[in-house]
Amino acid sequence: MRLVGALLLLLGSACPAFAALTQRELATVRFEPRANARIPADLVFQDSAGRSLHLLEALAGRPAVILPVDFTCRTLCGPALTLASAALAETGLEPRQDFQLVVLGFDPRDTEANARAFAAERITTPAVAEATLILQGDADTTQALLAAIGLRAVYDASTDQFAHPAGALVVTADGRVTRALSALALNPRDLRLALTEAGEGRVGSLTDHLILLCSQYDPVNGIYTAAITRIMQAAGLLTAVLLAGLLLLLSRKRPQAG
């Protein structure tokens, strides 16, 4: 499972905040979850109130959107959370019943106060805020999680900032990664379909399930695949046949030289 690199790697290479990092270091930044990636079940995180919990237990049988962020980021993370929370509010799905939003801090140096302030400023819909988990782990837990989801960020000590991709994950209730999305291109329709898929029949309407069944919507690339692709190919072939027939008909009607 790979994200389109040009879409996600909106990095500090174009931002003065990461001027201390070399091009070689920036080239190692990625967000490429492997096929069948899963959130490890044994990882323990702390929420914004300081309580310890396993992420999968916290999901309580619901699919989730997981947004990896740096709580003190001065570039992409804030806008990414604003977009994600606003898009989720417009999906038509029920927060806490149909999905959870997990804001997962990957800088173990950040504090609980940093985490609370980061979320409070950017999640403006009360229902989405109630369905949001703000989580953070220690250095070992964080590294294990990032390795599992295929995310690599590079720390710039001179600015206390990370160069990192703007990515989001959609996961099933048991932690299986079903979609990797651009966090700066989230929209309600894509999230609804991705959560419907991750909900495995328990989330979404009949129409949503028919869309997924018939056209295998791929929100990573924003296109329809499989059945829709075959339809387009057939339509192209039919168009070519009709054009050939029209040309043949016109040639037969052309006046013959005397």
PDB file of C-alpha atoms in Angstrom:
ATOM      1  CA  MET A   1       0.000   0.000   0.000  1.00  0.00           C
ATOM      2  CA  ARG A   2       1.674   3.197  -1.182  1.00  0.00           C
ATOM      3  CA  LEU A   3       0.735   6.849  -1.208  1.00  0.00           C
ATOM      4  CA  VAL A   4       1.507   9.033  -4.154  1.00  0.00           C
ATOM      5  CA  GLY A   5       4.755  10.613  -3.023  1.00  0.00           C
ATOM      6  CA  ALA A   6       4.242  13.943  -4.725  1.00  0.00           C
ATOM      7  CA  LEU A   7       0.927  14.372  -2.953  1.00  0.00           C
ATOM      8  CA  LEU A   8       2.050  13.583   0.555  1.00  0.00           C
ATOM      9  CA  LEU A   9       5.644  14.651   0.791  1.00  0.00           C
ATOM     10  CA  LEU A  10       4.844  18.315   1.399  1.00  0.00           C
ATOM     11  CA  LEU A  11       7.954  18.679   3.422  1.00  0.00           C
ATOM     12  CA  GLY A  12      10.332  21.179   4.858  1.00  0.00           C
ATOM     13  CA  SER A  13      12.498  20.958   1.745  1.00  0.00           C
ATOM     14  CA  ALA A  14      10.339  23.837   0.551  1.00  0.00           C
ATOM     15  CA  CYS A  15      10.105  25.446   3.975  1.00  0.00           C
ATOM     16  CA  PRO A  16      12.778  27.436   5.834  1.00  0.00           C
ATOM     17  CA  ALA A  17      11.804  25.658   9.068  1.00  0.00           C
ATOM     18  CA  PHE A  18      13.773  22.598   7.903  1.00  0.00           C
ATOM     19  CA  ALA A  19      16.739  24.371   6.349  1.00  0.00           C
ATOM     20  CA  ALA A  20      19.122  22.533   8.711  1.00  0.00           C
ATOM     21  CA  LEU A  21      18.176  19.149   7.248  1.00  0.00           C
ATOM     22  CA  THR A  22      20.047  17.828   4.248  1.00  0.00           C
ATOM     23  CA  GLN A  23      18.393  16.648   1.053  1.00  0.00           C
ATOM     24  CA  ARG A  24      19.594  13.134   1.876  1.00  0.00           C
ATOM     25  CA  GLU A  25      17.828  13.260   5.251  1.00  0.00           C
ATOM     26  CA  LEU A  26      14.643  14.616   3.704  1.00  0.00           C
ATOM     27  CA  ALA A  27      14.722  11.859   1.102  1.00  0.00           C
ATOM     28  CA  THR A  28      14.235   9.269   3.860  1.00  0.00           C
ATOM     29  CA  VAL A  29      10.895  10.752   4.893  1.00  0.00           C
ATOM     30  CA  ARG A  30       8.002   8.555   3.789  1.00  0.00           C
ATOM     31  CA  PHE A  31       4.499   7.323   4.512  1.00  0.00           C
ATOM     32  CA  GLU A  32       4.070   3.940   2.871  1.00  0.00           C
ATOM     33  CA  PRO A  33       2.112   1.399   4.932  1.00  0.00           C
ATOM     34  CA  ARG A  34       2.847  -2.107   3.729  1.00  0.00           C
ATOM     35  CA  ALA A  35       0.074  -4.410   2.575  1.00  0.00           C
ATOM     36  CA  ASN A  36      -1.939  -5.812   5.501  1.00  0.00           C
ATOM     37  CA  ALA A  37      -0.346  -3.344   7.940  1.00  0.00           C
ATOM     38  CA  ARG A  38      -1.779  -3.419  11.464  1.00  0.00           C
ATOM     39  CA  ILE A  39      -1.565  -1.329  14.603  1.00  0.00           C
ATOM     40  CA  PRO A  40       0.274  -3.522  17.157  1.00  0.00           C
ATOM     41  CA  ALA A  41      -2.188  -4.629  19.824  1.00  0.00           C
ATOM     42  CA  ASP A  42       0.287  -4.441  22.697  1.00  0.00           C
ATOM     43  CA  LEU A  43       1.236  -0.762  22.390  1.00  0.00           C
ATOM     44  CA  VAL A  44       0.180   1.405  25.333  1.00  0.00           C
ATOM     45  CA  PHE A  45      -0.441   5.136  24.957  1.00  0.00           C
ATOM     46  CA  GLN A  46      -1.436   7.978  27.251  1.00  0.00           C
ATOM     47  CA  ASP A  47      -4.446  10.158  26.542  1.00  0.00           C
ATOM     48  CA  SER A  48      -4.570  13.912  27.137  1.00  0.00           C
ATOM     49  CA  ALA A  49      -5.665  13.299  30.749  1.00  0.00           C
ATOM     50  CA  GLY A  50      -2.629  11.112  31.448  1.00  0.00           C
ATOM     51  CA  ARG A  51      -4.486   7.786  31.465  1.00  0.00           C
ATOM     52  CA  SER A  52      -2.826   4.716  29.927  1.00  0.00           C
ATOM     53  CA  LEU A  53      -4.714   2.622  27.393  1.00  0.00           C
ATOM     54  CA  HIS A  54      -4.277   0.278  24.458  1.00  0.00           C
ATOM     55  CA  LEU A  55      -5.324   1.909  21.210  1.00  0.00           C
ATOM     56  CA  LEU A  56      -7.364  -1.049  19.997  1.00  0.00           C
ATOM     57  CA  GLU A  57      -9.274  -1.203  23.279  1.00  0.00           C
ATOM     58  CA  ALA A  58     -10.032   2.489  22.985  1.00  0.00           C
ATOM     59  CA  LEU A  59     -11.592   2.012  19.545  1.00  0.00           C
ATOM     60  CA  ALA A  60     -14.256  -0.167  21.182  1.00  0.00           C
ATOM     61  CA  GLY A  61     -15.349  -1.949  18.042  1.00  0.00           C
ATOM     62  CA  ARG A  62     -15.395   1.116  15.773  1.00  0.00           C
ATOM     63  CA  PRO A  63     -13.352   1.982  12.686  1.00  0.00           C
ATOM     64  CA  ALA A  64     -11.167   5.043  13.010  1.00  0.00           C
ATOM     65  CA  VAL A  65      -9.299   7.774  11.222  1.00  0.00           C
ATOM     66  CA  ILE A  66      -5.794   8.021  12.686  1.00  0.00           C
ATOM     67  CA  LEU A  67      -3.912  11.271  12.175  1.00  0.00           C
ATOM     68  CA  PRO A  68      -0.204  11.122  13.136  1.00  0.00           C
ATOM     69  CA  VAL A  69       0.926  14.621  14.185  1.00  0.00           C
ATOM     70  CA  ASP A  70       3.496  16.631  16.070  1.00  0.00           C
ATOM     71  CA  PHE A  71       1.551  18.570  18.709  1.00  0.00           C
ATOM     72  CA  THR A  72       3.980  21.511  18.472  1.00  0.00           C
ATOM     73  CA  CYS A  73       4.241  21.470  14.674  1.00  0.00           C
ATOM     74  CA  ARG A  74       4.239  24.919  13.084  1.00  0.00           C
ATOM     75  CA  THR A  75       3.476  23.804   9.543  1.00  0.00           C
ATOM     76  CA  LEU A  76       1.210  20.975   8.324  1.00  0.00           C
ATOM     77  CA  CYS A  77      -0.238  19.279  11.384  1.00  0.00           C
ATOM     78  CA  GLY A  78      -2.652  22.012  12.442  1.00  0.00           C
ATOM     79  CA  PRO A  79      -4.290  22.427   9.027  1.00  0.00           C
ATOM     80  CA  ALA A  80      -4.427  18.632   8.657  1.00  0.00           C
ATOM     81  CA  LEU A  81      -6.448  18.251  11.872  1.00  0.00           C
ATOM     82  CA  THR A  82      -8.731  21.145  10.941  1.00  0.00           C
ATOM     83  CA  LEU A  83      -9.473  19.525   7.573  1.00  0.00           C
ATOM     84  CA  ALA A  84      -9.956  16.048   9.035  1.00  0.00           C
ATOM     85  CA  SER A  85     -12.333  17.120  11.808  1.00  0.00           C
ATOM     86  CA  ALA A  86     -14.383  19.333   9.486  1.00  0.00           C
ATOM     87  CA  ALA A  87     -14.654  16.608   6.845  1.00  0.00           C
ATOM     88  CA  LEU A  88     -15.700  14.003   9.421  1.00  0.00           C
ATOM     89  CA  ALA A  89     -18.417  16.337  10.699  1.00  0.00           C
ATOM     90  CA  GLU A  90     -19.917  16.410   7.194  1.00  0.00           C
ATOM     91  CA  THR A  91     -19.795  12.694   6.397  1.00  0.00           C
ATOM     92  CA  GLY A  92     -23.275  12.048   7.772  1.00  0.00           C
ATOM     93  CA  LEU A  93     -21.840   9.293   9.978  1.00  0.00           C
ATOM     94  CA  GLU A  94     -22.388   9.314  13.736  1.00  0.00           C
ATOM     95  CA  PRO A  95     -19.294  10.195  15.784  1.00  0.00           C
ATOM     96  CA  ARG A  96     -18.476   7.600  18.479  1.00  0.00           C
ATOM     97  CA  GLN A  97     -21.092   5.264  17.012  1.00  0.00           C
ATOM     98  CA  ASP A  98     -19.692   4.923  13.465  1.00  0.00           C
ATOM     99  CA  PHE A  99     -16.120   6.142  13.895  1.00  0.00           C
ATOM    100  CA  GLN A 100     -13.395   7.497  16.147  1.00  0.00           C
ATOM    101  CA  LEU A 101     -10.848  10.174  15.314  1.00  0.00           C
ATOM    102  CA  VAL A 102      -7.437   9.383  16.798  1.00  0.00           C
ATOM    103  CA  VAL A 103      -4.924  12.226  16.931  1.00  0.00           C
ATOM    104  CA  LEU A 104      -1.645  10.460  17.595  1.00  0.00           C
ATOM    105  CA  GLY A 105       1.366  12.484  18.661  1.00  0.00           C
ATOM    106  CA  PHE A 106       4.700  11.136  17.439  1.00  0.00           C
ATOM    107  CA  ASP A 107       6.992  13.524  19.361  1.00  0.00           C
ATOM    108  CA  PRO A 108       7.530  12.036  22.851  1.00  0.00           C
ATOM    109  CA  ARG A 109       8.925  15.396  23.999  1.00  0.00           C
ATOM    110  CA  ASP A 110       5.507  17.054  23.746  1.00  0.00           C
ATOM    111  CA  THR A 111       3.451  17.486  26.910  1.00  0.00           C
ATOM    112  CA  GLU A 112      -0.159  16.704  27.728  1.00  0.00           C
ATOM    113  CA  ALA A 113      -0.821  20.445  27.712  1.00  0.00           C
ATOM    114  CA  ASN A 114       0.591  20.653  24.178  1.00  0.00           C
ATOM    115  CA  ALA A 115      -1.731  17.850  23.111  1.00  0.00           C
ATOM    116  CA  ARG A 116      -4.851  19.403  24.622  1.00  0.00           C
ATOM    117  CA  ALA A 117      -4.141  22.845  23.180  1.00  0.00           C
ATOM    118  CA  PHE A 118      -3.405  21.439  19.739  1.00  0.00           C
ATOM    119  CA  ALA A 119      -6.765  19.655  19.516  1.00  0.00           C
ATOM    120  CA  ALA A 120      -8.896  22.291  21.250  1.00  0.00           C
ATOM    121  CA  GLU A 121      -7.935  24.977  18.758  1.00  0.00           C
ATOM    122  CA  ARG A 122      -8.795  22.911  15.698  1.00  0.00           C
ATOM    123  CA  ILE A 123     -11.746  20.609  16.441  1.00  0.00           C
ATOM    124  CA  THR A 124     -14.736  22.924  16.510  1.00  0.00           C
ATOM    125  CA  THR A 125     -17.587  20.414  16.179  1.00  0.00           C
ATOM    126  CA  PRO A 126     -18.589  19.153  19.662  1.00  0.00           C
ATOM    127  CA  ALA A 127     -19.708  15.721  18.445  1.00  0.00           C
ATOM    128  CA  VAL A 128     -16.412  15.126  16.636  1.00  0.00           C
ATOM    129  CA  ALA A 129     -14.489  16.406  19.667  1.00  0.00           C
ATOM    130  CA  GLU A 130     -16.272  13.837  21.853  1.00  0.00           C
ATOM    131  CA  ALA A 131     -15.295  11.097  19.391  1.00  0.00           C
ATOM    132  CA  THR A 132     -11.638  12.149  19.385  1.00  0.00           C
ATOM    133  CA  LEU A 133      -8.820  10.400  21.227  1.00  0.00           C
ATOM    134  CA  ILE A 134      -5.666  12.445  21.792  1.00  0.00           C
ATOM    135  CA  LEU A 135      -2.882   9.920  22.337  1.00  0.00           C
ATOM    136  CA  GLN A 136       0.863   9.933  22.872  1.00  0.00           C
ATOM    137  CA  GLY A 137       3.426   7.246  23.677  1.00  0.00           C
ATOM    138  CA  ASP A 138       6.970   7.083  24.939  1.00  0.00           C
ATOM    139  CA  ALA A 139       9.898   6.936  22.514  1.00  0.00           C
ATOM    140  CA  ASP A 140       9.866   3.128  22.122  1.00  0.00           C
ATOM    141  CA  THR A 141       6.103   2.923  21.676  1.00  0.00           C
ATOM    142  CA  THR A 142       6.135   5.756  19.173  1.00  0.00           C
ATOM    143  CA  GLN A 143       8.903   4.162  17.132  1.00  0.00           C
ATOM    144  CA  ALA A 144       7.107   0.804  17.078  1.00  0.00           C
ATOM    145  CA  LEU A 145       3.918   2.446  15.880  1.00  0.00           C
ATOM    146  CA  LEU A 146       5.590   4.490  13.147  1.00  0.00           C
ATOM    147  CA  ALA A 147       7.415   1.389  11.897  1.00  0.00           C
ATOM    148  CA  ALA A 148       4.138  -0.554  11.786  1.00  0.00           C
ATOM    149  CA  ILE A 149       2.357   2.088   9.690  1.00  0.00           C
ATOM    150  CA  GLY A 150       5.304   2.849   7.420  1.00  0.00           C
ATOM    151  CA  LEU A 151       5.810   6.448   8.515  1.00  0.00           C
ATOM    152  CA  ARG A 152       9.263   7.954   8.846  1.00  0.00           C
ATOM    153  CA  ALA A 153       9.771  11.536  10.058  1.00  0.00           C
ATOM    154  CA  VAL A 154      13.089  13.343  10.457  1.00  0.00           C
ATOM    155  CA  TYR A 155      13.753  15.528  13.495  1.00  0.00           C
ATOM    156  CA  ASP A 156      15.479  18.882  13.129  1.00  0.00           C
ATOM    157  CA  ALA A 157      16.985  19.670  16.541  1.00  0.00           C
ATOM    158  CA  SER A 158      17.822  23.228  15.522  1.00  0.00           C
ATOM    159  CA  THR A 159      14.132  24.135  15.189  1.00  0.00           C
ATOM    160  CA  ASP A 160      12.545  21.385  17.330  1.00  0.00           C
ATOM    161  CA  GLN A 161      10.415  20.427  14.330  1.00  0.00           C
ATOM    162  CA  PHE A 162       9.836  17.300  12.254  1.00  0.00           C
ATOM    163  CA  ALA A 163       9.895  16.995   8.499  1.00  0.00           C
ATOM    164  CA  HIS A 164       7.102  14.520   7.864  1.00  0.00           C
ATOM    165  CA  PRO A 165       4.400  13.580   5.344  1.00  0.00           C
ATOM    166  CA  ALA A 166       0.871  14.866   5.841  1.00  0.00           C
ATOM    167  CA  GLY A 167      -0.879  11.510   5.991  1.00  0.00           C
ATOM    168  CA  ALA A 168      -3.890   9.885   7.624  1.00  0.00           C
ATOM    169  CA  LEU A 169      -4.898   6.263   8.085  1.00  0.00           C
ATOM    170  CA  VAL A 170      -8.303   4.592   8.097  1.00  0.00           C
ATOM    171  CA  VAL A 171      -8.282   1.431  10.217  1.00  0.00           C
ATOM    172  CA  THR A 172     -10.716  -1.287  11.167  1.00  0.00           C
ATOM    173  CA  ALA A 173     -11.759  -1.846  14.773  1.00  0.00           C
ATOM    174  CA  ASP A 174      -9.039  -4.482  15.134  1.00  0.00           C
ATOM    175  CA  GLY A 175      -6.332  -2.141  13.844  1.00  0.00           C
ATOM    176  CA  ARG A 176      -5.967  -3.279  10.245  1.00  0.00           C
ATOM    177  CA  VAL A 177      -4.990  -0.423   7.932  1.00  0.00           C
ATOM    178  CA  THR A 178      -7.449  -0.225   5.027  1.00  0.00           C
ATOM    179  CA  ARG A 179      -6.580   3.175   3.567  1.00  0.00           C
ATOM    180  CA  ALA A 180      -3.713   5.641   3.614  1.00  0.00           C
ATOM    181  CA  LEU A 181      -4.822   9.126   2.609  1.00  0.00           C
ATOM    182  CA  SER A 182      -3.421  12.589   2.114  1.00  0.00           C
ATOM    183  CA  ALA A 183      -4.293  14.546   5.252  1.00  0.00           C
ATOM    184  CA  LEU A 184      -4.424  17.755   3.204  1.00  0.00           C
ATOM    185  CA  ALA A 185      -6.924  16.396   0.690  1.00  0.00           C
ATOM    186  CA  LEU A 186      -9.543  14.829   2.965  1.00  0.00           C
ATOM    187  CA  ASN A 187     -13.165  15.365   2.058  1.00  0.00           C
ATOM    188  CA  PRO A 188     -16.468  14.064   3.489  1.00  0.00           C
ATOM    189  CA  ARG A 189     -17.284  11.727   0.609  1.00  0.00           C
ATOM    190  CA  ASP A 190     -13.922   9.976   0.574  1.00  0.00           C
ATOM    191  CA  LEU A 191     -13.916   9.606   4.358  1.00  0.00           C
ATOM    192  CA  ARG A 192     -17.452   8.239   4.401  1.00  0.00           C
ATOM    193  CA  LEU A 193     -16.586   5.574   1.829  1.00  0.00           C
ATOM    194  CA  ALA A 194     -13.287   4.723   3.523  1.00  0.00           C
ATOM    195  CA  LEU A 195     -14.987   4.367   6.928  1.00  0.00           C
ATOM    196  CA  THR A 196     -17.791   2.341   5.365  1.00  0.00           C
ATOM    197  CA  GLU A 197     -15.182  -0.018   3.967  1.00  0.00           C
ATOM    198  CA  ALA A 198     -13.338  -0.188   7.306  1.00  0.00           C
ATOM    199  CA  GLY A 199     -16.621  -0.719   9.153  1.00  0.00           C
ATOM    200  CA  GLU A 200     -17.042  -4.015   7.273  1.00  0.00           C
ATOM    201  CA  GLY A 201     -20.795  -3.801   6.946  1.00  0.00           C
ATOM    202  CA  ARG A 202     -21.567  -2.009  10.218  1.00  0.00           C
ATOM    203  CA  VAL A 203     -21.087   1.560   8.969  1.00  0.00           C
ATOM    204  CA  GLY A 204     -22.624   3.447   6.066  1.00  0.00           C
ATOM    205  CA  SER A 205     -25.806   3.212   4.036  1.00  0.00           C
ATOM    206  CA  LEU A 206     -26.890   0.648   1.452  1.00  0.00           C
ATOM    207  CA  THR A 207     -25.898   3.117  -1.255  1.00  0.00           C
ATOM    208  CA  ASP A 208     -22.392   3.406   0.188  1.00  0.00           C
ATOM    209  CA  HIS A 209     -21.996  -0.369   0.192  1.00  0.00           C
ATOM    210  CA  LEU A 210     -23.254  -0.632  -3.399  1.00  0.00           C
ATOM    211  CA  ILE A 211     -20.736   1.995  -4.521  1.00  0.00           C
ATOM    212  CA  LEU A 212     -17.935   0.028  -2.891  1.00  0.00           C
ATOM    213  CA  LEU A 213     -19.245  -3.280  -4.272  1.00  0.00           C
ATOM    214  CA  CYS A 214     -19.768  -2.086  -7.823  1.00  0.00           C
ATOM    215  CA  SER A 215     -16.901   0.303  -8.383  1.00  0.00           C
ATOM    216  CA  GLN A 216     -14.301  -0.394  -5.715  1.00  0.00           C
ATOM    217  CA  TYR A 217     -13.788   3.301  -4.953  1.00  0.00           C
ATOM    218  CA  ASP A 218     -10.160   4.112  -4.195  1.00  0.00           C
ATOM    219  CA  PRO A 219      -9.949   7.243  -2.025  1.00  0.00           C
ATOM    220  CA  VAL A 220      -6.138   7.176  -2.085  1.00  0.00           C
ATOM    221  CA  ASN A 221      -6.165   8.140  -5.747  1.00  0.00           C
ATOM    222  CA  GLY A 222      -9.622   9.724  -5.816  1.00  0.00           C
ATOM    223  CA  ILE A 223     -10.867   7.509  -8.656  1.00  0.00           C
ATOM    224  CA  TYR A 224     -13.128   4.578  -9.321  1.00  0.00           C
ATOM    225  CA  THR A 225     -11.416   1.350 -10.277  1.00  0.00           C
ATOM    226  CA  ALA A 226     -12.275  -2.189 -11.402  1.00  0.00           C
ATOM    227  CA  ALA A 227     -15.870  -2.153 -12.722  1.00  0.00           C
ATOM    228  CA  ILE A 228     -15.817   1.527 -13.633  1.00  0.00           C
ATOM    229  CA  THR A 229     -12.498   1.097 -15.429  1.00  0.00           C
ATOM    230  CA  ARG A 230     -13.929  -1.781 -17.444  1.00  0.00           C
ATOM    231  CA  ILE A 231     -16.984   0.310 -18.333  1.00  0.00           C
ATOM    232  CA  MET A 232     -14.780   3.151 -19.534  1.00  0.00           C
ATOM    233  CA  GLN A 233     -12.706   0.749 -21.613  1.00  0.00           C
ATOM    234  CA  ALA A 234     -15.843  -0.709 -23.178  1.00  0.00           C
ATOM    235  CA  ALA A 235     -17.189   2.775 -23.874  1.00  0.00           C
ATOM    236  CA  GLY A 236     -13.936   3.702 -25.591  1.00  0.00           C
ATOM    237  CA  LEU A 237     -14.086   0.598 -27.771  1.00  0.00           C
ATOM    238  CA  LEU A 238     -17.712   1.281 -28.693  1.00  0.00           C
ATOM    239  CA  THR A 239     -16.847   4.857 -29.631  1.00  0.00           C
ATOM    240  CA  ALA A 240     -14.062   3.626 -31.923  1.00  0.00           C
ATOM    241  CA  VAL A 241     -16.426   1.146 -33.615  1.00  0.00           C
ATOM    242  CA  LEU A 242     -19.094   3.833 -34.167  1.00  0.00           C
ATOM    243  CA  LEU A 243     -16.546   6.238 -35.627  1.00  0.00           C
ATOM    244  CA  ALA A 244     -15.286   3.568 -37.993  1.00  0.00           C
ATOM    245  CA  GLY A 245     -18.843   2.827 -39.095  1.00  0.00           C
ATOM    246  CA  LEU A 246     -19.564   6.513 -39.659  1.00  0.00           C
ATOM    247  CA  LEU A 247     -16.437   6.936 -41.785  1.00  0.00           C
ATOM    248  CA  LEU A 248     -17.394   3.886 -43.849  1.00  0.00           C
ATOM    249  CA  LEU A 249     -20.915   5.247 -44.387  1.00  0.00           C
ATOM    250  CA  LEU A 250     -19.605   8.641 -45.478  1.00  0.00           C
ATOM    251  CA  SER A 251     -17.148   7.071 -47.902  1.00  0.00           C
ATOM    252  CA  ARG A 252     -19.952   5.121 -49.599  1.00  0.00           C
ATOM    253  CA  LYS A 253     -22.060   8.277 -50.013  1.00  0.00           C
ATOM    254  CA  ARG A 254     -19.198  10.193 -51.669  1.00  0.00           C
ATOM    255  CA  PRO A 255     -20.104  11.020 -55.290  1.00  0.00           C
ATOM    256  CA  GLN A 256     -18.373   8.829 -57.834  1.00  0.00           C
ATOM    257  CA  ALA A 257     -16.160  10.500 -60.453  1.00  0.00           C
ATOM    258  CA  GLY A 258     -17.874  10.645 -63.912  1.00  0.00           C
TER     259      GLY A 258
END
